[in-house]
Short mmCIF file of C-alpha atoms in Angstrom, two decimals:
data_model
loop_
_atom_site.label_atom_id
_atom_site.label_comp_id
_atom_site.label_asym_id
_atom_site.label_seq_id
_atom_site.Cartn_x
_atom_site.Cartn_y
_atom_site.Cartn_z
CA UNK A 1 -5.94 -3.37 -20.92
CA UNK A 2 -2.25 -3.58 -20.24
CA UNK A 3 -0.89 -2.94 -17.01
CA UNK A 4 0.99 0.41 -17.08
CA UNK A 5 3.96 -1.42 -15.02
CA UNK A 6 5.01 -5.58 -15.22
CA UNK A 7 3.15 -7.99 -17.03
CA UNK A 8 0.39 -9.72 -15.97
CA UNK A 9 -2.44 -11.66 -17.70
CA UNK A 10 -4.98 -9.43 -16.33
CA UNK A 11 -5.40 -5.86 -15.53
CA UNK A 12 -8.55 -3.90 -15.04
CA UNK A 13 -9.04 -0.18 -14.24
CA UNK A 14 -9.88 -0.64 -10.04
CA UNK A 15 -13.82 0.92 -10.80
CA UNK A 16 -14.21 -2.00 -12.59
CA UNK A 17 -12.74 -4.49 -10.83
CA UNK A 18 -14.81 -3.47 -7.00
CA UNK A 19 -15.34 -7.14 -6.53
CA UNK A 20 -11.69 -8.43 -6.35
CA UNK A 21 -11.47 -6.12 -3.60
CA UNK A 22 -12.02 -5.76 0.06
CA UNK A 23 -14.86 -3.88 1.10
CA UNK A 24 -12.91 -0.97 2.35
CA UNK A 25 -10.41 -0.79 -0.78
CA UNK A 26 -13.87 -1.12 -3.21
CA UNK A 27 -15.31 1.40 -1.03
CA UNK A 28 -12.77 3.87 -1.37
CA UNK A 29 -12.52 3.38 -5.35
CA UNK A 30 -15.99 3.83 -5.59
CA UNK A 31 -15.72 7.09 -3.75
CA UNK A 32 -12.22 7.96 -5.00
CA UNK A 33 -11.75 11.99 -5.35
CA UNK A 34 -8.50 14.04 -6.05
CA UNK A 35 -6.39 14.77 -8.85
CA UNK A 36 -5.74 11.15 -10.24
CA UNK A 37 -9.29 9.43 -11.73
CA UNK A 38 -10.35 5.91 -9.97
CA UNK A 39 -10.08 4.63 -13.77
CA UNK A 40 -5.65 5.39 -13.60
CA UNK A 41 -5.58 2.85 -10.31
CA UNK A 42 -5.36 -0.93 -12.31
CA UNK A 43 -6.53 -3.51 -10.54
CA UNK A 44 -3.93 -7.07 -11.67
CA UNK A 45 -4.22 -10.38 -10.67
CA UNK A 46 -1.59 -12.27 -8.83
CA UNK A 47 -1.12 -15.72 -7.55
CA UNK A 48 -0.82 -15.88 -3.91
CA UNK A 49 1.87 -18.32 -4.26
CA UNK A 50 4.17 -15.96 -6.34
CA UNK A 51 3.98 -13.28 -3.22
CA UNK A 52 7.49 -13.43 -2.27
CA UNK A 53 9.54 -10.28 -3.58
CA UNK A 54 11.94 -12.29 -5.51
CA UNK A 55 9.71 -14.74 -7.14
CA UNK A 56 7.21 -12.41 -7.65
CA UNK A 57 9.27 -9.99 -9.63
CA UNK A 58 10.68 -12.98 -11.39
CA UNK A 59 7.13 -13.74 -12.80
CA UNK A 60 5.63 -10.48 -13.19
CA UNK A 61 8.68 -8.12 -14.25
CA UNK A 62 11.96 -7.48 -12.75
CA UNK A 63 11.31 -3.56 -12.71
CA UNK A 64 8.23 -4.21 -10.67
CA UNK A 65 11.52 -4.24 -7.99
CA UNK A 66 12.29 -0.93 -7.75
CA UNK A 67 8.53 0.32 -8.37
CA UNK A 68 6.67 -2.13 -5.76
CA UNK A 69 6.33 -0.02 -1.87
CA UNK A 70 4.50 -1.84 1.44
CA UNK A 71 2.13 -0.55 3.45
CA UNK A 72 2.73 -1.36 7.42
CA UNK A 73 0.79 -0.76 10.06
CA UNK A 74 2.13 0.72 13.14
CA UNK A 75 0.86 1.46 16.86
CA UNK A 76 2.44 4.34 18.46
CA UNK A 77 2.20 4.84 22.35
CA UNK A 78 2.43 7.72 24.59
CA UNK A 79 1.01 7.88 28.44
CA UNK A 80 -1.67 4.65 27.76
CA UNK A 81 -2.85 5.98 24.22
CA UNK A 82 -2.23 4.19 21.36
CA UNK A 83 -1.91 5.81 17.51
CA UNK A 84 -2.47 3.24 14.66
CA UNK A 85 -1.02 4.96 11.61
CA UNK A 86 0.28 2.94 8.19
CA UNK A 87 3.39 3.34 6.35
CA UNK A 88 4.28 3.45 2.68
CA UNK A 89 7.57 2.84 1.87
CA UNK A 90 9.61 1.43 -1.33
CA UNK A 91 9.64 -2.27 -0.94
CA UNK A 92 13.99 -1.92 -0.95
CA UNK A 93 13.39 0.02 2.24
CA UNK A 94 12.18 -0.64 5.52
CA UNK A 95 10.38 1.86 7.53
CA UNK A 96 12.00 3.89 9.82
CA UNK A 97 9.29 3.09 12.89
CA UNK A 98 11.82 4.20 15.92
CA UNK A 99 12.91 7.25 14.49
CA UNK A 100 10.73 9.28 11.75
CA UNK A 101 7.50 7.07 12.53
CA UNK A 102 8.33 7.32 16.33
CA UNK A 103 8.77 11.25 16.18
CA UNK A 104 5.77 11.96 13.52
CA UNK A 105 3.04 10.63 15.96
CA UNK A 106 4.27 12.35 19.20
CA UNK A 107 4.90 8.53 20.39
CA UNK A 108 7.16 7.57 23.36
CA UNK A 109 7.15 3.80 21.52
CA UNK A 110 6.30 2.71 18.09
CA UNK A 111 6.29 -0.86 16.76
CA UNK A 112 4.58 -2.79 14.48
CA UNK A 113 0.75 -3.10 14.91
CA UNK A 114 -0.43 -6.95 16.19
CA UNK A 115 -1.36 -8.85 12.71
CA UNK A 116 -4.57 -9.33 14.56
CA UNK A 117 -4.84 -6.13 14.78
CA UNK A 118 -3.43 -4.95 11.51
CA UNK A 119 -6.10 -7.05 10.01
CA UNK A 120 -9.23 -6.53 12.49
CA UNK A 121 -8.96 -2.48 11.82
CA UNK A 122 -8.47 -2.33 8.51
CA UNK A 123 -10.66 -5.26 7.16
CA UNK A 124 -7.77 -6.40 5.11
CA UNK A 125 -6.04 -9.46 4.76
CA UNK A 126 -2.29 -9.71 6.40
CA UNK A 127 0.03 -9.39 3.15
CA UNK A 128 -2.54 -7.37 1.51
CA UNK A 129 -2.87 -4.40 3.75
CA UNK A 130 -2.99 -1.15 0.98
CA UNK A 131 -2.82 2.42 1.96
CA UNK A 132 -6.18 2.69 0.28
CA UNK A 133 -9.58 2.21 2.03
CA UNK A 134 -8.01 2.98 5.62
CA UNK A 135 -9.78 4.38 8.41
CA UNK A 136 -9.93 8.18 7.70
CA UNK A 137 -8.37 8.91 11.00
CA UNK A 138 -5.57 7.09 10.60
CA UNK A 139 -2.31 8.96 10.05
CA UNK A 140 -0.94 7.63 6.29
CA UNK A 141 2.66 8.22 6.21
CA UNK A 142 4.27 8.51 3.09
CA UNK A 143 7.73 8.12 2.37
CA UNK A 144 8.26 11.06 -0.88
CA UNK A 145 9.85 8.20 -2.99
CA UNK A 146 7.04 6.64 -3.44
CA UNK A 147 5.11 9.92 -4.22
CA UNK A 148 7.93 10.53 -7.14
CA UNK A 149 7.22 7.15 -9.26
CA UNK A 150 4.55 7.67 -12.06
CA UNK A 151 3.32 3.77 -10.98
CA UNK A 152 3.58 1.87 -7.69
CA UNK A 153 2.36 -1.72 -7.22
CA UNK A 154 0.68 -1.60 -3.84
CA UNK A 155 -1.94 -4.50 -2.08
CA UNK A 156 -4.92 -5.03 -3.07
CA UNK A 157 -6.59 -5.77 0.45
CA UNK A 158 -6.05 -9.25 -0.26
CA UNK A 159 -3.21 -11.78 -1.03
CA UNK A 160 -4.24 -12.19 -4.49
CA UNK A 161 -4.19 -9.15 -6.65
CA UNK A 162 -2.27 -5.94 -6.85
CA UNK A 163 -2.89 -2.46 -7.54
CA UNK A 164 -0.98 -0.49 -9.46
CA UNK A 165 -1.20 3.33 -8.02
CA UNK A 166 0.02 6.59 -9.87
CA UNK A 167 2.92 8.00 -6.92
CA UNK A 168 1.02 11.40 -6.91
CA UNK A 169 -1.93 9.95 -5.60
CA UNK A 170 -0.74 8.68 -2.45
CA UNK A 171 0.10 12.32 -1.15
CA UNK A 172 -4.29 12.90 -1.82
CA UNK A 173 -5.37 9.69 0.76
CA UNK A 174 -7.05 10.81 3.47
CA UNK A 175 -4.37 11.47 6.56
CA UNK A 176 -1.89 11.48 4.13
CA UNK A 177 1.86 12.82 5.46
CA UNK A 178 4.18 12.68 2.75
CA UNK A 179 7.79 12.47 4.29
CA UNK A 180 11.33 12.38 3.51
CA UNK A 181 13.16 9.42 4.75
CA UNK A 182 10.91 7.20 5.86
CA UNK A 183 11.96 4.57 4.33
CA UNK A 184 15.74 3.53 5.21
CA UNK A 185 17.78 1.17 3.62
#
């Protein structure tokens, strides 16, 4: 199969690639409804030591660039509560956690979640962290560029591998807010 986006040496449809994944992400593909099929989400494999942006889109496809997004995880805190949510946002942007973020969860304070923590609720590796397989009550904020792409490369769960996401399915995850500026420059 070729990868709808980039070029890498391997790409699988995500059904049939459950064990490159973490047990949340597999679990999620293997229960995948909505409008997009589980068989349009492409599993690829990557090389952990290509991860950074620049040399990664230097080895896999300079247009991956522009179609890549990250998925954060924020805390948000208000009066001794805390609100993990994640964040999708174009990899050229950075999310906007003190304003939009902030406002969206009713927070006094929002930062970026602990990696301990990051990791220990999602079951995902730190680098990895996708929008897919997260806890169901987790707000999933969305910023609506990513929603517009036809493909985004996403994490996998893990530091090695990719998925490569139709935009339009991001807006169908589970606690999914899909909002406008979100991601800043």
């Amino acid at each position: 199969m070729d990868a709808p986006i980039g070029h890498f040496d391997t790409a699988l449809p995500a059904p049939d690639a459950l064990d490159e994944l973490t047990g949340p992400v597999a679990d999620a593909v293997r229960h995948w409804s909505g409008s997009v099929p589980a068989e349009q989400i492409v599993y690829v494999d990557t090389d952990p030591q290509w991860a950074d942006t620049a040399v990664f889109v230097q080895h896999y496809g300079q247009e991956l660039l522009e179609r890549s997004a990250n998925c954060v995880v924020v805390a948000g805190k208000r009066g001794g509560e805390t609100t993990l949510a994640a964040c999708v946002v174009l990899s050229t942007t950075r999310a906007d956690v003190n304003g939009v973020v902030r406002r969206q969860l009713g927070a006094r304070k929002a930062s970026f979640a602990a990696m301990d923590v990051a990791t220990g609720e999602t079951g995902m590796e730190y680098g990895g962290i996708t929008p897919i397989g997260l806890p169901e009550t987790w707000p999933v904020l969305v910023d609506s560029a990513v929603v517009d792409l036809p493909y985004v490369l996403v994490g996998s769960g893990r530091r090695r591998g990719k998925l490569l996401v139709p935009g339009k399915a991001f807006a169908e995850l589970p606690g999914a807010v899909v909002l406008e500026g979100l991601g800043v420059a």
